[in-house]
CSV table of C-alpha atoms and ligand atoms in Angstrom, one decimal:
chain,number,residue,atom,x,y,z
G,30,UNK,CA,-16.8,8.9,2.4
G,31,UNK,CA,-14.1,11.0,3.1
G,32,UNK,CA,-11.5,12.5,0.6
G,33,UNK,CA,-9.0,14.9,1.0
G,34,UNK,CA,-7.4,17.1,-1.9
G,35,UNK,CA,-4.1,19.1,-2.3
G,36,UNK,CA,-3.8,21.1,-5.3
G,37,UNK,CA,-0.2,20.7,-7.1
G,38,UNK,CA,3.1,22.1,-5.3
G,39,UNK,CA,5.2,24.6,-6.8
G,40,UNK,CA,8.2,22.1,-5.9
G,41,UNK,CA,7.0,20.2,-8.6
G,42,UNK,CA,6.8,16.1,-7.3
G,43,UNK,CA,4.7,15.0,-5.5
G,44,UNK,CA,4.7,11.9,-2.6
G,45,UNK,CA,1.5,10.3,-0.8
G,46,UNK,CA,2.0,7.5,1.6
G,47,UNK,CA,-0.7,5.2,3.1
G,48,UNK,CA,-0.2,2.8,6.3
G,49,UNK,CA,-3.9,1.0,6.0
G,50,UNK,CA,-7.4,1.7,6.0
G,51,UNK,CA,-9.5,0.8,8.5
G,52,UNK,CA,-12.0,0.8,12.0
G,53,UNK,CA,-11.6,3.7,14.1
G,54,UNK,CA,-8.4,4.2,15.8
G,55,UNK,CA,-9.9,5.8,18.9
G,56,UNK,CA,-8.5,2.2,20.6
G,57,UNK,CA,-5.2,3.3,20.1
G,58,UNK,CA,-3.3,4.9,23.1
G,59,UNK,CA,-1.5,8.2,22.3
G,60,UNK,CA,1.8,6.3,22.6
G,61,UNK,CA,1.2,4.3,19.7
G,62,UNK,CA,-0.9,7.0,17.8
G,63,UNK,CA,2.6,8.4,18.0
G,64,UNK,CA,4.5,5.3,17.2
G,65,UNK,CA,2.5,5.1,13.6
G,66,UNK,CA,2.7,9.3,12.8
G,67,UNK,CA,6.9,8.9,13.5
G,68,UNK,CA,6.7,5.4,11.4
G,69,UNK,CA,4.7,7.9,8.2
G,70,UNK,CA,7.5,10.8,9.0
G,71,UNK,CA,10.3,8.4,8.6
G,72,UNK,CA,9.0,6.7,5.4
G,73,UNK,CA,7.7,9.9,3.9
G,74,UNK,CA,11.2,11.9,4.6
G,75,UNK,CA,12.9,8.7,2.6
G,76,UNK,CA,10.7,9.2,-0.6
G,77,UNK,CA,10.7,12.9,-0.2
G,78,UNK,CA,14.6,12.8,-0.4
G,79,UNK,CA,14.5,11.5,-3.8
G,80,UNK,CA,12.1,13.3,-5.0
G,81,UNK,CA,13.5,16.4,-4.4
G,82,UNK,CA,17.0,15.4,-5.2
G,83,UNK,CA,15.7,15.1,-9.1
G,84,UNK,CA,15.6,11.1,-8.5
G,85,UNK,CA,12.9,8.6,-10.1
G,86,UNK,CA,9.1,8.5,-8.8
G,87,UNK,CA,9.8,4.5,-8.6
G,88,UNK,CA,12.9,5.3,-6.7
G,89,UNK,CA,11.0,7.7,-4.0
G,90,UNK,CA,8.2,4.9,-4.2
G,91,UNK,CA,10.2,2.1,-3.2
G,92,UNK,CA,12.1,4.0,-0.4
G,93,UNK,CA,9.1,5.0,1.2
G,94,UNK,CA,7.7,1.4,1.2
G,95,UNK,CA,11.0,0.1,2.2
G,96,UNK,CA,10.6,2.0,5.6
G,97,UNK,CA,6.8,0.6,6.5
G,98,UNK,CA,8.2,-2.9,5.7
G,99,UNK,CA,10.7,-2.9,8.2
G,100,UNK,CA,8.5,-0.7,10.7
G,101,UNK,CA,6.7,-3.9,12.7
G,102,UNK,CA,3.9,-1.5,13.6
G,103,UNK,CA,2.6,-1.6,9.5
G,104,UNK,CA,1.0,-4.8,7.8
G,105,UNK,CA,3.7,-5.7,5.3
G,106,UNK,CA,7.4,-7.0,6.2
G,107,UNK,CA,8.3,-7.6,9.4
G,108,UNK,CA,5.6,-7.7,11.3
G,109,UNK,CA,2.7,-8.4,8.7
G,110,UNK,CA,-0.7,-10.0,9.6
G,111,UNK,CA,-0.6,-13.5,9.7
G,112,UNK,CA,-2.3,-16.5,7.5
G,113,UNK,CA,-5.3,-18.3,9.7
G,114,UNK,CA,-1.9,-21.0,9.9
G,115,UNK,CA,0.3,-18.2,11.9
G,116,UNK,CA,2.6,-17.9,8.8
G,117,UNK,CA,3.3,-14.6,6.8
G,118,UNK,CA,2.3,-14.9,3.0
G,119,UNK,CA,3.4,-11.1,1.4
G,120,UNK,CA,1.6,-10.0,-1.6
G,121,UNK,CA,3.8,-6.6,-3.4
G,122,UNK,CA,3.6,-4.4,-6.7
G,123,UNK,CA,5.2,-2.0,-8.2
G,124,UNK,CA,4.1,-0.4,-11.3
G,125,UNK,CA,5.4,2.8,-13.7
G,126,UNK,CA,3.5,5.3,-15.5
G,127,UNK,CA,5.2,3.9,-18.8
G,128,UNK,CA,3.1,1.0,-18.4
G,129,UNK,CA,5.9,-1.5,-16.9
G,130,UNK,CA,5.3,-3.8,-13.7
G,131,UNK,CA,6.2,-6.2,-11.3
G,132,UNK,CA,4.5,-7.8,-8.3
G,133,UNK,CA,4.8,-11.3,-5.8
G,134,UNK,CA,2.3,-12.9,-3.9
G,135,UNK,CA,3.0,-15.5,-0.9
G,136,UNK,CA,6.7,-14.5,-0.5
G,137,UNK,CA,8.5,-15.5,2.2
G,138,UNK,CA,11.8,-15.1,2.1
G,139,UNK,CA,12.8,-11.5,1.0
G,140,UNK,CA,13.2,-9.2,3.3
G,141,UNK,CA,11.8,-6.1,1.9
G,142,UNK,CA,8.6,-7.5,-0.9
G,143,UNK,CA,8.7,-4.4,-2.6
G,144,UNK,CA,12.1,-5.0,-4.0
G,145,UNK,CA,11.1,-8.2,-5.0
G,146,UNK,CA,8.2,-6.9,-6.9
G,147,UNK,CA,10.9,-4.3,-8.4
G,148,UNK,CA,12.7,-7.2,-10.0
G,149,UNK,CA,10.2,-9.1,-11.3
G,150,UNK,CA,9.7,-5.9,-12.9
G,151,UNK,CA,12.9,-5.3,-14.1
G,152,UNK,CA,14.7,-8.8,-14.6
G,153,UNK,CA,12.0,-11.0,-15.8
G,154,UNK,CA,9.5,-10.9,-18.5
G,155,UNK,CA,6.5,-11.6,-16.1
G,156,UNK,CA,4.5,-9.6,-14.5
G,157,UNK,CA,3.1,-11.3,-11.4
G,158,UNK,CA,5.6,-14.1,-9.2
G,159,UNK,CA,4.6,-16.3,-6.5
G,160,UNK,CA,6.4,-17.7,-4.0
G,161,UNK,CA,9.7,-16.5,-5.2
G,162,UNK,CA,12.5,-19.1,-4.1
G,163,UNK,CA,15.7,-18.1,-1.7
G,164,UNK,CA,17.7,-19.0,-4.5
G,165,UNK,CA,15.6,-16.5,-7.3
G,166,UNK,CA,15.4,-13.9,-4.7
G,167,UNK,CA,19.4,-14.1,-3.6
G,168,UNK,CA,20.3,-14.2,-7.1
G,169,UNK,CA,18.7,-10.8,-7.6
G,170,UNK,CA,20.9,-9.6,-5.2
G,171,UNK,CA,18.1,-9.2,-2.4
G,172,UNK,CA,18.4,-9.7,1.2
G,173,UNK,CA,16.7,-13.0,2.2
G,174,UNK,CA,15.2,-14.2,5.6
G,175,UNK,CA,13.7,-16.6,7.2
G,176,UNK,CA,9.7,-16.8,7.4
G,177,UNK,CA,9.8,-16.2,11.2
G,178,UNK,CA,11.3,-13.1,10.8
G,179,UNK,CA,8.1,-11.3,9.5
G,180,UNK,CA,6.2,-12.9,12.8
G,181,UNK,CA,6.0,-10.7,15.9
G,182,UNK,CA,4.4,-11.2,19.0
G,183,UNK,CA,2.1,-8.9,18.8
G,184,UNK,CA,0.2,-10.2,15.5
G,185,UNK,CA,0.5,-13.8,16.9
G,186,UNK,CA,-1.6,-12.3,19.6
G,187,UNK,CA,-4.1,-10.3,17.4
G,188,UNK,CA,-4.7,-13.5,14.9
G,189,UNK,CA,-5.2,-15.3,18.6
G,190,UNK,CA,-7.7,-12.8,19.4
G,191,UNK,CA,-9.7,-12.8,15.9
G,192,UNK,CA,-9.4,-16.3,16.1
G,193,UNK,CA,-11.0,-16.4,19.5
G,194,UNK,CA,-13.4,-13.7,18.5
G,195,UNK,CA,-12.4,-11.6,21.0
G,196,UNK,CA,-11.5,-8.8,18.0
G,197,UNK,CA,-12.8,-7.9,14.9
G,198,UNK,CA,-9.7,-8.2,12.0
G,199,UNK,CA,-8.4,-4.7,11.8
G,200,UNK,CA,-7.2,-3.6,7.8
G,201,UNK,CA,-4.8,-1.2,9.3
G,202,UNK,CA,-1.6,-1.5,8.1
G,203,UNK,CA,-0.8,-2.2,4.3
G,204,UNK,CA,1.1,-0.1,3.3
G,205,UNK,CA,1.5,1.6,-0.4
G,206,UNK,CA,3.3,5.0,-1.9
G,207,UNK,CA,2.6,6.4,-5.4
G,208,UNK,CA,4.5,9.7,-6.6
G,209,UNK,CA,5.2,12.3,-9.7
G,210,UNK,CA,8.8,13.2,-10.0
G,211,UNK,CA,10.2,16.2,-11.7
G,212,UNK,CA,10.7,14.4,-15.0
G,213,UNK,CA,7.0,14.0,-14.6
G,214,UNK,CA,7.0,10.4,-14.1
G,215,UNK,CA,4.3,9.0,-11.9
G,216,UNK,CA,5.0,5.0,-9.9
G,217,UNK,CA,2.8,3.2,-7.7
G,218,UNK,CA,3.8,0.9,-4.8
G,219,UNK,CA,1.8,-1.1,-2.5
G,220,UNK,CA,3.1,-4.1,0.4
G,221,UNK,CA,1.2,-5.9,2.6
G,222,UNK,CA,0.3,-9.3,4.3
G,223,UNK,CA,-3.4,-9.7,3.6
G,224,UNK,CA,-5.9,-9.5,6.1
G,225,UNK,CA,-5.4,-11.3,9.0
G,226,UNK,CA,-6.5,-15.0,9.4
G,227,UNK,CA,-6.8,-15.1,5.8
G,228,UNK,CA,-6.3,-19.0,4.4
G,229,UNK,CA,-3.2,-20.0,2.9
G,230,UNK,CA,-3.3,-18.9,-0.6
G,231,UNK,CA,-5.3,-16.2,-0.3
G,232,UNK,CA,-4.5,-13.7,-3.0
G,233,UNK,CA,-5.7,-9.6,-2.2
G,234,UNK,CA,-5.8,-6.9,-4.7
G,235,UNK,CA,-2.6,-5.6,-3.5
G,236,UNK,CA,0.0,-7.5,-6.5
G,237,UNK,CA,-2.9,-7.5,-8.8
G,238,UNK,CA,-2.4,-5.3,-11.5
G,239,UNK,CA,-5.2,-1.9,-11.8
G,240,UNK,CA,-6.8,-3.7,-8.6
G,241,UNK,CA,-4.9,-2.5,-6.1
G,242,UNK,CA,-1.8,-0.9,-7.3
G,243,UNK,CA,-2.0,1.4,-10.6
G,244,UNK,CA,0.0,3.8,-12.8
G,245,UNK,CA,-0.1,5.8,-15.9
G,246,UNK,CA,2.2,8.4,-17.2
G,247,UNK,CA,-0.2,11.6,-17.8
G,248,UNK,CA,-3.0,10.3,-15.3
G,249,UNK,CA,-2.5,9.3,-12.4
G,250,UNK,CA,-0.9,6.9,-10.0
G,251,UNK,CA,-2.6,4.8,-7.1
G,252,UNK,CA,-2.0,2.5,-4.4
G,253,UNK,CA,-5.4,0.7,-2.4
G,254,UNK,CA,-6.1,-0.9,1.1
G,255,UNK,CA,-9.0,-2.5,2.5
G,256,UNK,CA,-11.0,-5.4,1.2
G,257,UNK,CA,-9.2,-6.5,-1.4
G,258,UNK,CA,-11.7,-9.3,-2.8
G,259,UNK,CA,-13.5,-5.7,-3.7
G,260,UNK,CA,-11.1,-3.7,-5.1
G,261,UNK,CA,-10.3,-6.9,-7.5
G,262,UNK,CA,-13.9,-7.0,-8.9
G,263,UNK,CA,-14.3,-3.3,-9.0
G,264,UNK,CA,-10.8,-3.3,-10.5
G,265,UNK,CA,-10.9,-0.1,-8.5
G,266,UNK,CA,-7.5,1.4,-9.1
G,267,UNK,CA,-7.6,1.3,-13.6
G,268,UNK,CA,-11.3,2.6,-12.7
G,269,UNK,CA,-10.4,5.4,-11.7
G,270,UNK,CA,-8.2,5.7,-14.3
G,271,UNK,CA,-10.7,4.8,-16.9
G,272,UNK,CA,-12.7,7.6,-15.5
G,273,UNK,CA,-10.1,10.1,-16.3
G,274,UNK,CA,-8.7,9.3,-19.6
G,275,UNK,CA,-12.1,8.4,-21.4
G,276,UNK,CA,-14.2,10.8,-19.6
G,277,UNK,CA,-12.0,13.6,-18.3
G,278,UNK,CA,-13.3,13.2,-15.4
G,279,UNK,CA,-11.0,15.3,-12.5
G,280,UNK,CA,-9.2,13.0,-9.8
G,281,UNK,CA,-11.4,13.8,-6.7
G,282,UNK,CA,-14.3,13.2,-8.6
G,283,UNK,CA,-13.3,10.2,-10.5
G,284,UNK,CA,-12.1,8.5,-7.1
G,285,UNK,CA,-15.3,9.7,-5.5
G,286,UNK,CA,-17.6,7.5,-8.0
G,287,UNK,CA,-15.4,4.5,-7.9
G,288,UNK,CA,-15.3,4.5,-4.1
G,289,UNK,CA,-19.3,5.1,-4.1
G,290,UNK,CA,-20.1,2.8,-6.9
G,291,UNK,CA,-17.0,-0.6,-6.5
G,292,UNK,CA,-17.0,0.0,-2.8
G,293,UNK,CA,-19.6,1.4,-0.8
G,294,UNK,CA,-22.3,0.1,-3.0
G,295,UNK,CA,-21.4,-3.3,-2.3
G,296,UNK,CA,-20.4,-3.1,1.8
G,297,UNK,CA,-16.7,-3.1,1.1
G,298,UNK,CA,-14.8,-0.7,3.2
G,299,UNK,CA,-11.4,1.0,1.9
G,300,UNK,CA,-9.4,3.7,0.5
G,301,UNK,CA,-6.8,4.2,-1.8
G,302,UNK,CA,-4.3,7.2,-2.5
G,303,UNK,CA,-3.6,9.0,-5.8
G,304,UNK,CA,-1.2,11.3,-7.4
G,305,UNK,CA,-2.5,13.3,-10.8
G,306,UNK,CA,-0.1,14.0,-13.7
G,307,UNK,CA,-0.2,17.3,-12.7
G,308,UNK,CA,1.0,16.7,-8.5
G,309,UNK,CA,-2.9,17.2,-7.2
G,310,UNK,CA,-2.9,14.5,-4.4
G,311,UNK,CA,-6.4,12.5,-3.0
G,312,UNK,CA,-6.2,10.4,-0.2
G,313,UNK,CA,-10.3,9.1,0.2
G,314,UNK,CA,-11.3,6.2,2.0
G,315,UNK,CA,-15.2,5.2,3.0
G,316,UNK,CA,-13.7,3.5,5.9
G,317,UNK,CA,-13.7,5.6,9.8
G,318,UNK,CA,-10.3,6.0,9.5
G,319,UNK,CA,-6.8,5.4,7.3
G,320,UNK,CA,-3.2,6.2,8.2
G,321,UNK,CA,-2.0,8.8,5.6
G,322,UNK,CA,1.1,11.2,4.6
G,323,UNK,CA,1.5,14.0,2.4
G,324,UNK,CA,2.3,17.5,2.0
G,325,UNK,CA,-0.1,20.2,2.0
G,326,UNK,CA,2.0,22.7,0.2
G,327,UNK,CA,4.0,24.2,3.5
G,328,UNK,CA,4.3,21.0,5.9
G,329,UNK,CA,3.9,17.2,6.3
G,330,UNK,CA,0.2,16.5,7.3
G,331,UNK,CA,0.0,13.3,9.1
G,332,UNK,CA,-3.3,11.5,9.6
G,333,UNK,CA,-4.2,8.4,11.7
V,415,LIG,N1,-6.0,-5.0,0.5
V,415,LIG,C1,-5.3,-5.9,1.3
V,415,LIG,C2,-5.8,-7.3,1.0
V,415,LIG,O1,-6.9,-7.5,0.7
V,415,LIG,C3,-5.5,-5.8,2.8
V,415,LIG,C4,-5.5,-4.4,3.3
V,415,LIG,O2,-5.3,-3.4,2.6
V,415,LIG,O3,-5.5,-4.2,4.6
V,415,LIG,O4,-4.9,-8.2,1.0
């Protein structure tokens, strides 16, 4: 497994961005090793902004996320992997350390999921939609599309290719955010569009609640990627955070146990990023590589 830590920032927040965990990325070519580092930048310099403007750790979260949605290179938005059917079924959640949240699963129609997510959240008593309607999403003041305007070329031709078993399903590419802000507020975020040639339907940890997407004022926040039928029985992320409120167990080590004993114990490849109450960040995944952001106290450290 491999984990990374960065002890708290004197600035205060804190901001970790994933963009999918997966096989190794040696396949890429430097071009589009490139593409995905200036895709991280962008999104990371958007939550960043907030954060160190004094704004909301949801706020930085969604902006962040917002970015890798409408980046085509990243599994959620435009540009997502598609349904064994060619479609794109989008799965978001958002969640606050104060214990609110909001997710969707199968949407279609808005443009950026993780707003969506934010207003189940925020205008509705429920926690989890699917399938939110153009009508629901437009009169929460989103902006609405069409499903073909998630579907690029170049995941029509990778679902051909798993499909013709010419390529193993790469997980790269969902794509999550969690933060602290300087009102020491933590928020989680995570987007995607499943794995590809998943069946209609098909549900991944990524809207489900302490699965895939988890926060908690005074803990920790988290956002995981990988094989999400896992992470739902493991309940990975609220493990972690189980971990370190009954056991006081520290971040890297708490995330080290879940990973070994939800994850690797049962084949399931992954990795997840988390942000302590007190700013310490922990990207980990037991897969050969994930796409990753974050500061390391002096600069942005990009990893692919
Ligand atoms: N966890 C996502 C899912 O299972 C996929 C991914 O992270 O790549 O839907």
């Amino acid at each position: 497994m491999h984990l990374f830590e960065v002890a708290p920032a004197a600035a205060g927040w804190a901001l970790v961005l994933h963009g999918g965990a997966g096989g190794r990325v040696d396949e890429l070519t430097l071009d589009a090793r490139g593409s995905y580092v200036e895709g991280l930048t962008r999104a990371y310099k958007a939550g960043a902004d907030v954060l160190a403007a004094g704004g909301a750790a949801l706020d930085a979260v969604c902006a962040a996320v917002e970015q890798l949605e409408d980046d085509p290179l990243f599994n959620a938005g435009r540009g997502a992997a598609l349904t064994s059917a060619g479609t794109a079924e989008l799965d978001a959640c958002v969640m606050t350390g104060d214990g609110r949240a909001g997710a969707i699963s199968a949407c279609r129609h808005a443009r950026n999921p993780v707003f969506a997510a934010r207003k189940v959240m925020e205008e509705t008593p429920a926690v989890l939609l699917v399938a939110p309607d153009l009508e629901r999403l437009s009169g929460w003041g989103l902006e609405t599309v069409e499903p073909g305007y998630f579907v690029t070329p170049a995941r029509q031709q990778q679902l051909q290719n798993v499909q013709d078993r010419l390529l193993e399903p790469s997980r790269h590419g969902t794509v999550g955010a969690v933060a602290l802000d300087l009102g020491g507020r933590v928020a989680a975020a995570t987007s995607t569009g499943g794995m590809v040639n998943q069946s209609e339907g098909r549900v991944g940890d990524t809207p489900i609640v302490g699965a895939g997407t988890y926060a908690r004022d005074g803990v920790v926040a988290i956002s995981c990627t990988g094989e999400g039928e896992a992470f739902i029985k493991g309940v990975v992320a609220h493990d972690i955070a189980a971990r370190m409120r009954y056991l006081g167990t520290p971040l890297a080590a708490a995330v080290e146990a879940t990973v070994a004993e939800e994850l690797t114990a049962h084949e399931a490849i992954g990795g997840l990023i988390a942000v302590g109450a007190d700013g310490r960040v922990v990207v980990a995944h037991n897969s050969p590589a994930m796409f990753a952001a974050y500061s390391d106290g002096t600069r942005l450290v990009t990893r692919t």
